[in-house]
GROMACS .gro file of C-alpha atoms in nm:
model
  410
    1UNK     CA    1   0.000   0.000   0.000
    2UNK     CA    2   0.138   0.341  -0.099
    3UNK     CA    3   0.091   0.677   0.070
    4UNK     CA    4  -0.124   0.789  -0.224
    5UNK     CA    5  -0.374   0.505  -0.179
    6UNK     CA    6  -0.732   0.571  -0.071
    7UNK     CA    7  -0.860   0.348   0.209
    8UNK     CA    8  -1.202   0.285   0.361
    9UNK     CA    9  -1.206   0.342   0.738
   10UNK     CA   10  -1.576   0.387   0.820
   11UNK     CA   11  -1.911   0.256   0.698
   12UNK     CA   12  -2.267   0.370   0.764
   13UNK     CA   13  -2.604   0.280   0.614
   14UNK     CA   14  -2.978   0.278   0.662
   15UNK     CA   15  -3.172   0.066   0.416
   16UNK     CA   16  -3.488  -0.140   0.364
   17UNK     CA   17  -3.303  -0.433   0.525
   18UNK     CA   18  -3.185  -0.259   0.839
   19UNK     CA   19  -3.098   0.062   1.017
   20UNK     CA   20  -2.723   0.007   0.999
   21UNK     CA   21  -2.449  -0.169   0.803
   22UNK     CA   22  -2.448  -0.486   1.013
   23UNK     CA   23  -2.821  -0.555   0.979
   24UNK     CA   24  -2.818  -0.469   0.607
   25UNK     CA   25  -2.527  -0.704   0.541
   26UNK     CA   26  -2.689  -0.979   0.748
   27UNK     CA   27  -3.011  -0.931   0.548
   28UNK     CA   28  -2.828  -0.963   0.218
   29UNK     CA   29  -2.653  -1.283   0.327
   30UNK     CA   30  -2.975  -1.427   0.471
   31UNK     CA   31  -3.167  -1.358   0.149
   32UNK     CA   32  -3.423  -1.129   0.309
   33UNK     CA   33  -3.635  -0.888   0.106
   34UNK     CA   34  -3.708  -0.530   0.208
   35UNK     CA   35  -3.998  -0.495  -0.036
   36UNK     CA   36  -4.358  -0.472   0.084
   37UNK     CA   37  -4.694  -0.321  -0.020
   38UNK     CA   38  -4.733   0.057  -0.005
   39UNK     CA   39  -5.000   0.168   0.239
   40UNK     CA   40  -5.041   0.532   0.136
   41UNK     CA   41  -5.382   0.654   0.024
   42UNK     CA   42  -5.234   0.805  -0.292
   43UNK     CA   43  -5.160   0.459  -0.432
   44UNK     CA   44  -5.529   0.384  -0.477
   45UNK     CA   45  -5.634   0.745  -0.530
   46UNK     CA   46  -5.424   0.773  -0.845
   47UNK     CA   47  -5.467   0.407  -0.945
   48UNK     CA   48  -5.092   0.355  -0.966
   49UNK     CA   49  -4.990   0.033  -1.139
   50UNK     CA   50  -4.698  -0.022  -0.896
   51UNK     CA   51  -4.821  -0.065  -0.540
   52UNK     CA   52  -4.502  -0.191  -0.374
   53UNK     CA   53  -4.173  -0.038  -0.262
   54UNK     CA   54  -3.867  -0.099  -0.046
   55UNK     CA   55  -3.916   0.134   0.249
   56UNK     CA   56  -3.674   0.190   0.535
   57UNK     CA   57  -3.655  -0.082   0.797
   58UNK     CA   58  -3.591   0.178   1.067
   59UNK     CA   59  -3.740   0.526   1.059
   60UNK     CA   60  -3.472   0.799   1.082
   61UNK     CA   61  -3.684   0.973   1.344
   62UNK     CA   62  -3.600   0.685   1.579
   63UNK     CA   63  -3.237   0.800   1.567
   64UNK     CA   64  -3.243   1.175   1.508
   65UNK     CA   65  -3.355   1.428   1.768
   66UNK     CA   66  -3.716   1.532   1.702
   67UNK     CA   67  -3.645   1.901   1.641
   68UNK     CA   68  -3.358   1.823   1.405
   69UNK     CA   69  -3.563   1.570   1.209
   70UNK     CA   70  -3.844   1.822   1.155
   71UNK     CA   71  -3.600   2.059   0.984
   72UNK     CA   72  -3.471   1.800   0.739
   73UNK     CA   73  -3.623   1.641   0.432
   74UNK     CA   74  -3.636   1.262   0.448
   75UNK     CA   75  -3.338   1.226   0.212
   76UNK     CA   76  -3.140   1.458   0.441
   77UNK     CA   77  -3.247   1.256   0.743
   78UNK     CA   78  -3.115   0.928   0.601
   79UNK     CA   79  -2.790   1.096   0.499
   80UNK     CA   80  -2.737   1.225   0.852
   81UNK     CA   81  -2.811   0.885   1.006
   82UNK     CA   82  -2.567   0.700   0.779
   83UNK     CA   83  -2.296   0.968   0.798
   84UNK     CA   84  -2.297   0.972   1.177
   85UNK     CA   85  -2.268   0.593   1.180
   86UNK     CA   86  -1.975   0.602   0.938
   87UNK     CA   87  -1.800   0.880   1.129
   88UNK     CA   88  -1.833   0.694   1.458
   89UNK     CA   89  -1.719   0.370   1.293
   90UNK     CA   90  -1.405   0.540   1.162
   91UNK     CA   91  -1.297   0.644   1.511
   92UNK     CA   92  -1.273   1.008   1.407
   93UNK     CA   93  -1.356   1.316   1.607
   94UNK     CA   94  -1.298   1.687   1.555
   95UNK     CA   95  -0.952   1.639   1.706
   96UNK     CA   96  -0.833   1.367   1.466
   97UNK     CA   97  -0.839   1.569   1.145
   98UNK     CA   98  -0.776   1.931   1.050
   99UNK     CA   99  -1.124   2.049   0.948
  100UNK     CA  100  -0.971   2.235   0.653
  101UNK     CA  101  -0.857   1.892   0.529
  102UNK     CA  102  -1.199   1.727   0.576
  103UNK     CA  103  -1.439   1.704   0.282
  104UNK     CA  104  -1.791   1.576   0.219
  105UNK     CA  105  -1.934   1.443  -0.108
  106UNK     CA  106  -2.288   1.304  -0.097
  107UNK     CA  107  -2.493   1.252  -0.411
  108UNK     CA  108  -2.865   1.218  -0.466
  109UNK     CA  109  -3.065   1.152  -0.778
  110UNK     CA  110  -3.378   1.351  -0.697
  111UNK     CA  111  -3.332   1.529  -0.365
  112UNK     CA  112  -3.612   1.669  -0.152
  113UNK     CA  113  -3.911   1.561  -0.359
  114UNK     CA  114  -4.126   1.491  -0.054
  115UNK     CA  115  -4.068   1.842   0.080
  116UNK     CA  116  -4.133   2.004  -0.257
  117UNK     CA  117  -4.463   1.826  -0.305
  118UNK     CA  118  -4.580   1.877   0.054
  119UNK     CA  119  -4.501   2.248   0.053
  120UNK     CA  120  -4.675   2.289  -0.282
  121UNK     CA  121  -4.984   2.127  -0.130
  122UNK     CA  122  -4.969   2.371   0.161
  123UNK     CA  123  -4.936   2.668  -0.070
  124UNK     CA  124  -5.233   2.555  -0.277
  125UNK     CA  125  -5.461   2.473   0.016
  126UNK     CA  126  -5.357   2.708   0.297
  127UNK     CA  127  -5.167   2.993   0.133
  128UNK     CA  128  -4.824   3.151   0.160
  129UNK     CA  129  -4.815   3.182   0.539
  130UNK     CA  130  -4.814   2.803   0.580
  131UNK     CA  131  -4.509   2.747   0.357
  132UNK     CA  132  -4.200   2.666   0.563
  133UNK     CA  133  -3.906   2.911   0.549
  134UNK     CA  134  -3.687   2.599   0.537
  135UNK     CA  135  -3.847   2.478   0.213
  136UNK     CA  136  -3.551   2.551  -0.014
  137UNK     CA  137  -3.281   2.407   0.217
  138UNK     CA  138  -3.498   2.097   0.254
  139UNK     CA  139  -3.566   2.040  -0.116
  140UNK     CA  140  -3.231   2.131  -0.271
  141UNK     CA  141  -3.032   1.830  -0.403
  142UNK     CA  142  -2.719   1.944  -0.219
  143UNK     CA  143  -2.912   1.938   0.109
  144UNK     CA  144  -2.781   1.598   0.229
  145UNK     CA  145  -2.420   1.695   0.159
  146UNK     CA  146  -2.465   2.041   0.307
  147UNK     CA  147  -2.617   1.917   0.633
  148UNK     CA  148  -2.353   1.647   0.681
  149UNK     CA  149  -2.082   1.901   0.603
  150UNK     CA  150  -2.223   2.139   0.864
  151UNK     CA  151  -2.257   1.858   1.118
  152UNK     CA  152  -1.889   1.768   1.076
  153UNK     CA  153  -1.771   2.128   1.023
  154UNK     CA  154  -1.598   2.012   0.702
  155UNK     CA  155  -1.406   2.289   0.525
  156UNK     CA  156  -1.213   2.119   0.245
  157UNK     CA  157  -1.520   2.126   0.021
  158UNK     CA  158  -1.875   1.996   0.029
  159UNK     CA  159  -2.003   1.860  -0.302
  160UNK     CA  160  -2.322   1.696  -0.430
  161UNK     CA  161  -2.301   1.502  -0.758
  162UNK     CA  162  -2.642   1.460  -0.919
  163UNK     CA  163  -2.618   1.189  -1.183
  164UNK     CA  164  -2.940   0.993  -1.136
  165UNK     CA  165  -2.884   0.636  -1.017
  166UNK     CA  166  -2.505   0.674  -1.042
  167UNK     CA  167  -2.497   0.963  -0.792
  168UNK     CA  168  -2.380   0.771  -0.486
  169UNK     CA  169  -2.102   0.596  -0.677
  170UNK     CA  170  -1.999   0.921  -0.842
  171UNK     CA  171  -1.971   1.077  -0.497
  172UNK     CA  172  -1.721   0.806  -0.401
  173UNK     CA  173  -1.532   0.869  -0.726
  174UNK     CA  174  -1.526   1.242  -0.656
  175UNK     CA  175  -1.394   1.175  -0.305
  176UNK     CA  176  -1.121   0.951  -0.450
  177UNK     CA  177  -1.011   1.235  -0.676
  178UNK     CA  178  -1.006   1.483  -0.386
  179UNK     CA  179  -0.784   1.253  -0.183
  180UNK     CA  180  -0.552   1.157  -0.468
  181UNK     CA  181  -0.504   1.521  -0.567
  182UNK     CA  182  -0.415   1.620  -0.212
  183UNK     CA  183  -0.718   1.845  -0.158
  184UNK     CA  184  -0.816   1.657   0.157
  185UNK     CA  185  -0.694   1.395   0.404
  186UNK     CA  186  -1.041   1.259   0.486
  187UNK     CA  187  -1.365   1.265   0.285
  188UNK     CA  188  -1.708   1.147   0.401
  189UNK     CA  189  -1.884   1.029   0.086
  190UNK     CA  190  -2.181   0.834  -0.044
  191UNK     CA  191  -2.542   0.869  -0.150
  192UNK     CA  192  -2.888   0.931  -0.009
  193UNK     CA  193  -3.238   0.903  -0.151
  194UNK     CA  194  -3.592   0.904  -0.012
  195UNK     CA  195  -3.861   0.988  -0.265
  196UNK     CA  196  -4.129   0.724  -0.226
  197UNK     CA  197  -4.421   0.949  -0.303
  198UNK     CA  198  -4.685   0.981  -0.573
  199UNK     CA  199  -4.513   1.180  -0.849
  200UNK     CA  200  -4.189   0.976  -0.873
  201UNK     CA  201  -4.384   0.650  -0.862
  202UNK     CA  202  -4.632   0.775  -1.122
  203UNK     CA  203  -4.353   0.898  -1.347
  204UNK     CA  204  -4.163   0.572  -1.334
  205UNK     CA  205  -4.487   0.382  -1.395
  206UNK     CA  206  -4.561   0.592  -1.703
  207UNK     CA  207  -4.209   0.518  -1.827
  208UNK     CA  208  -4.291   0.148  -1.779
  209UNK     CA  209  -3.977   0.081  -1.579
  210UNK     CA  210  -4.134  -0.046  -1.255
  211UNK     CA  211  -4.243  -0.393  -1.154
  212UNK     CA  212  -4.617  -0.444  -1.113
  213UNK     CA  213  -4.586  -0.779  -0.937
  214UNK     CA  214  -4.798  -0.636  -0.657
  215UNK     CA  215  -4.939  -0.969  -0.541
  216UNK     CA  216  -4.592  -1.104  -0.460
  217UNK     CA  217  -4.379  -0.812  -0.333
  218UNK     CA  218  -4.082  -1.005  -0.197
  219UNK     CA  219  -4.033  -1.176  -0.533
  220UNK     CA  220  -4.095  -0.868  -0.749
  221UNK     CA  221  -3.736  -0.752  -0.790
  222UNK     CA  222  -3.553  -1.030  -0.974
  223UNK     CA  223  -3.231  -0.914  -1.144
  224UNK     CA  224  -3.113  -1.129  -1.435
  225UNK     CA  225  -3.418  -1.358  -1.411
  226UNK     CA  226  -3.605  -1.431  -1.732
  227UNK     CA  227  -3.931  -1.328  -1.562
  228UNK     CA  228  -3.822  -0.981  -1.448
  229UNK     CA  229  -4.065  -0.699  -1.527
  230UNK     CA  230  -3.904  -0.384  -1.384
  231UNK     CA  231  -3.743  -0.234  -1.076
  232UNK     CA  232  -3.892  -0.165  -0.733
  233UNK     CA  233  -3.839   0.181  -0.586
  234UNK     CA  234  -3.642   0.193  -0.260
  235UNK     CA  235  -3.502   0.447  -0.014
  236UNK     CA  236  -3.196   0.473   0.208
  237UNK     CA  237  -2.839   0.595   0.237
  238UNK     CA  238  -2.487   0.458   0.231
  239UNK     CA  239  -2.182   0.651   0.350
  240UNK     CA  240  -1.810   0.572   0.359
  241UNK     CA  241  -1.525   0.749   0.534
  242UNK     CA  242  -1.236   0.754   0.288
  243UNK     CA  243  -0.882   0.860   0.378
  244UNK     CA  244  -0.536   0.891   0.238
  245UNK     CA  245  -0.357   0.572   0.340
  246UNK     CA  246  -0.069   0.755   0.509
  247UNK     CA  247  -0.309   0.966   0.714
  248UNK     CA  248  -0.508   0.659   0.824
  249UNK     CA  249  -0.189   0.472   0.915
  250UNK     CA  250  -0.056   0.762   1.119
  251UNK     CA  251  -0.364   0.756   1.343
  252UNK     CA  252  -0.375   0.377   1.363
  253UNK     CA  253  -0.715   0.349   1.195
  254UNK     CA  254  -0.874   0.016   1.111
  255UNK     CA  255  -0.899  -0.031   0.735
  256UNK     CA  256  -1.176  -0.221   0.557
  257UNK     CA  257  -1.004  -0.211   0.220
  258UNK     CA  258  -0.891   0.019  -0.058
  259UNK     CA  259  -1.087   0.218  -0.311
  260UNK     CA  260  -0.816   0.141  -0.559
  261UNK     CA  261  -0.952   0.298  -0.877
  262UNK     CA  262  -1.249   0.473  -1.031
  263UNK     CA  263  -1.382   0.504  -1.384
  264UNK     CA  264  -1.651   0.729  -1.525
  265UNK     CA  265  -1.797   0.770  -1.872
  266UNK     CA  266  -2.111   0.879  -2.053
  267UNK     CA  267  -2.301   0.700  -2.327
  268UNK     CA  268  -2.405   0.995  -2.540
  269UNK     CA  269  -2.693   0.777  -2.651
  270UNK     CA  270  -3.035   0.836  -2.486
  271UNK     CA  271  -3.186   1.009  -2.182
  272UNK     CA  272  -3.317   0.688  -2.022
  273UNK     CA  273  -3.183   0.393  -2.225
  274UNK     CA  274  -2.826   0.266  -2.203
  275UNK     CA  275  -2.620   0.207  -2.514
  276UNK     CA  276  -2.751  -0.137  -2.619
  277UNK     CA  277  -2.399  -0.277  -2.654
  278UNK     CA  278  -2.278  -0.139  -2.320
  279UNK     CA  279  -1.987   0.049  -2.479
  280UNK     CA  280  -1.996   0.335  -2.229
  281UNK     CA  281  -2.030   0.097  -1.937
  282UNK     CA  282  -1.732  -0.108  -2.049
  283UNK     CA  283  -1.523   0.210  -2.088
  284UNK     CA  284  -1.600   0.304  -1.726
  285UNK     CA  285  -1.500  -0.043  -1.604
  286UNK     CA  286  -1.179  -0.039  -1.808
  287UNK     CA  287  -1.088   0.307  -1.679
  288UNK     CA  288  -1.139   0.194  -1.318
  289UNK     CA  289  -0.906  -0.101  -1.375
  290UNK     CA  290  -0.641   0.123  -1.529
  291UNK     CA  291  -0.661   0.374  -1.244
  292UNK     CA  292  -0.636   0.092  -0.992
  293UNK     CA  293  -0.341  -0.072  -1.167
  294UNK     CA  294  -0.534  -0.400  -1.152
  295UNK     CA  295  -0.536  -0.662  -1.426
  296UNK     CA  296  -0.877  -0.790  -1.539
  297UNK     CA  297  -0.783  -1.144  -1.434
  298UNK     CA  298  -0.750  -1.023  -1.073
  299UNK     CA  299  -1.116  -0.916  -1.055
  300UNK     CA  300  -1.301  -1.203  -0.889
  301UNK     CA  301  -1.638  -1.039  -0.837
  302UNK     CA  302  -1.866  -0.773  -0.987
  303UNK     CA  303  -2.143  -0.618  -0.777
  304UNK     CA  304  -2.381  -0.527  -1.057
  305UNK     CA  305  -2.608  -0.231  -1.110
  306UNK     CA  306  -2.871  -0.472  -1.250
  307UNK     CA  307  -3.208  -0.320  -1.162
  308UNK     CA  308  -3.441  -0.600  -1.279
  309UNK     CA  309  -3.545  -0.425  -1.601
  310UNK     CA  310  -3.586  -0.638  -1.914
  311UNK     CA  311  -3.336  -0.444  -2.126
  312UNK     CA  312  -3.081  -0.310  -1.877
  313UNK     CA  313  -2.995  -0.641  -1.715
  314UNK     CA  314  -2.859  -0.792  -2.036
  315UNK     CA  315  -2.647  -0.490  -2.131
  316UNK     CA  316  -2.427  -0.486  -1.821
  317UNK     CA  317  -2.299  -0.846  -1.856
  318UNK     CA  318  -2.189  -0.759  -2.211
  319UNK     CA  319  -1.991  -0.466  -2.071
  320UNK     CA  320  -1.837  -0.685  -1.800
  321UNK     CA  321  -1.729  -0.947  -2.053
  322UNK     CA  322  -1.578  -0.683  -2.280
  323UNK     CA  323  -1.382  -0.506  -2.006
  324UNK     CA  324  -1.296  -0.791  -1.769
  325UNK     CA  325  -1.372  -1.128  -1.926
  326UNK     CA  326  -1.588  -1.430  -1.849
  327UNK     CA  327  -1.440  -1.522  -1.511
  328UNK     CA  328  -1.590  -1.276  -1.254
  329UNK     CA  329  -1.875  -1.393  -1.031
  330UNK     CA  330  -2.172  -1.155  -1.036
  331UNK     CA  331  -2.440  -1.057  -0.788
  332UNK     CA  332  -2.716  -0.793  -0.780
  333UNK     CA  333  -2.838  -0.661  -0.440
  334UNK     CA  334  -3.148  -0.489  -0.581
  335UNK     CA  335  -3.336  -0.817  -0.547
  336UNK     CA  336  -3.325  -0.754  -0.172
  337UNK     CA  337  -3.304  -0.377  -0.148
  338UNK     CA  338  -3.506  -0.253  -0.442
  339UNK     CA  339  -3.355   0.036  -0.633
  340UNK     CA  340  -3.231   0.311  -0.402
  341UNK     CA  341  -3.166   0.546  -0.697
  342UNK     CA  342  -2.898   0.797  -0.591
  343UNK     CA  343  -2.809   0.592  -0.284
  344UNK     CA  344  -2.780   0.259  -0.467
  345UNK     CA  345  -2.418   0.285  -0.574
  346UNK     CA  346  -2.297   0.379  -0.226
  347UNK     CA  347  -2.492   0.107  -0.043
  348UNK     CA  348  -2.380  -0.151  -0.298
  349UNK     CA  349  -2.021  -0.029  -0.270
  350UNK     CA  350  -2.039  -0.108   0.101
  351UNK     CA  351  -2.160  -0.459   0.014
  352UNK     CA  352  -1.867  -0.496  -0.226
  353UNK     CA  353  -1.617  -0.399   0.045
  354UNK     CA  354  -1.774  -0.646   0.288
  355UNK     CA  355  -1.767  -0.925   0.028
  356UNK     CA  356  -1.392  -0.881   0.004
  357UNK     CA  357  -1.351  -0.859   0.382
  358UNK     CA  358  -1.564  -1.165   0.459
  359UNK     CA  359  -1.483  -1.371   0.146
  360UNK     CA  360  -1.850  -1.420   0.065
  361UNK     CA  361  -2.079  -1.300  -0.215
  362UNK     CA  362  -2.452  -1.262  -0.138
  363UNK     CA  363  -2.690  -1.445  -0.367
  364UNK     CA  364  -2.905  -1.257  -0.617
  365UNK     CA  365  -3.250  -1.286  -0.464
  366UNK     CA  366  -3.532  -1.430  -0.677
  367UNK     CA  367  -3.298  -1.549  -0.952
  368UNK     CA  368  -3.473  -1.873  -1.046
  369UNK     CA  369  -3.427  -1.887  -1.425
  370UNK     CA  370  -3.121  -1.704  -1.551
  371UNK     CA  371  -3.183  -1.511  -1.872
  372UNK     CA  372  -2.986  -1.704  -2.138
  373UNK     CA  373  -2.853  -1.370  -2.267
  374UNK     CA  374  -2.663  -1.331  -1.939
  375UNK     CA  375  -2.368  -1.556  -2.017
  376UNK     CA  376  -2.181  -1.514  -1.690
  377UNK     CA  377  -2.177  -1.681  -1.348
  378UNK     CA  378  -2.439  -1.514  -1.127
  379UNK     CA  379  -2.467  -1.622  -0.763
  380UNK     CA  380  -2.816  -1.751  -0.681
  381UNK     CA  381  -2.978  -1.961  -0.412
  382UNK     CA  382  -2.715  -1.933  -0.138
  383UNK     CA  383  -2.423  -1.697  -0.074
  384UNK     CA  384  -2.097  -1.816  -0.221
  385UNK     CA  385  -1.780  -1.839  -0.017
  386UNK     CA  386  -1.496  -1.711  -0.230
  387UNK     CA  387  -1.159  -1.554  -0.150
  388UNK     CA  388  -1.145  -1.212  -0.312
  389UNK     CA  389  -0.862  -0.964  -0.351
  390UNK     CA  390  -1.033  -0.726  -0.595
  391UNK     CA  391  -1.390  -0.654  -0.700
  392UNK     CA  392  -1.583  -0.404  -0.913
  393UNK     CA  393  -1.897  -0.214  -0.821
  394UNK     CA  394  -2.101  -0.076  -1.113
  395UNK     CA  395  -2.358   0.205  -1.113
  396UNK     CA  396  -2.539   0.350  -1.413
  397UNK     CA  397  -2.798   0.627  -1.438
  398UNK     CA  398  -3.051   0.801  -1.661
  399UNK     CA  399  -2.867   1.040  -1.890
  400UNK     CA  400  -2.603   0.780  -1.975
  401UNK     CA  401  -2.396   0.820  -1.656
  402UNK     CA  402  -2.159   0.529  -1.592
  403UNK     CA  403  -1.944   0.483  -1.279
  404UNK     CA  404  -1.729   0.184  -1.188
  405UNK     CA  405  -1.531   0.146  -0.867
  406UNK     CA  406  -1.252  -0.103  -0.799
  407UNK     CA  407  -1.211  -0.212  -0.438
  408UNK     CA  408  -0.925  -0.429  -0.314
  409UNK     CA  409  -0.832  -0.591   0.014
  410UNK     CA  410  -0.645  -0.389   0.273
   0.00000   0.00000   0.00000
């Protein structure tokens, strides 16, 4: 390990499987599903075709002080919960890092949609005086990053990548660049999303991207399966504390592993559809390998973006084969978690790090009949024990955003 390496020293998460990293990881390995019927009146009122979602297992209001929670949008709440977990896990305090060398990068795909819609309702029904003066800070997409930055008093820069479902992974890539360039010694980075409300669900339904397997929620999200019919909307946050290796070593920090390399690209193809041959995705993977100085043969595992959509799930394996080869073992956590949009890449990056640490790859839930177009080894049924030294985490988003991250053992 060199002084210029970027290491992972803290992890935090709140997801549909659990209120922290440990319970989420246990849920993935146990094959639990976080998907259940939606019980909001707007589901029936608007006759929405999709009536299921992956909601948080633990409400953020169970962790955050009541007054603080009221001043935050739900996506800001989950970011704060996960960031405080990660910060505590890293062993840091205000005294362990110069605040001018501490950065924050937290991405979100949509931001404060719940606040925006609620405040619009108030304006329409009760008038201007009922609109909260905190409306803009609660709805702005940089809100999660801003609030975490304020909480930690970070002064090396607070950034908020917004690149749809690649936002959380792009935040980790941005943090990697900050650390490698010497702009910071420590960066708290990841993604947050919480937008399970009528307009996003209706919009995705109209785009025909969501599963309507409402009578069987736990089996609705089925990446790579021949019977998949769309993704299931989820919510949550995943945060990592990333540090320069020399800085972490000097303070005797525990190290989960290395964020060894990152790769980003854009398709230049379509606003919602990926390039059908996965060219942009394979370029992102190849760039991550180059930046990491890792040979394709050394990649034992790919944690896939696979969302359970009919088209998208067959494009990614093509990209993996082109950039890495036929040997990596694949998995797709969205069978358990649903699709956390801007938080997905960060939560799944945590799973990738833990797969390397624990030498085990969670099974892809609900994969019963592998699509014959997916000509790679996908873990199904039971987790697979496998010694890993390097793995890739992929995240792709509307607009043609592609992000790949290479993690290696410590």
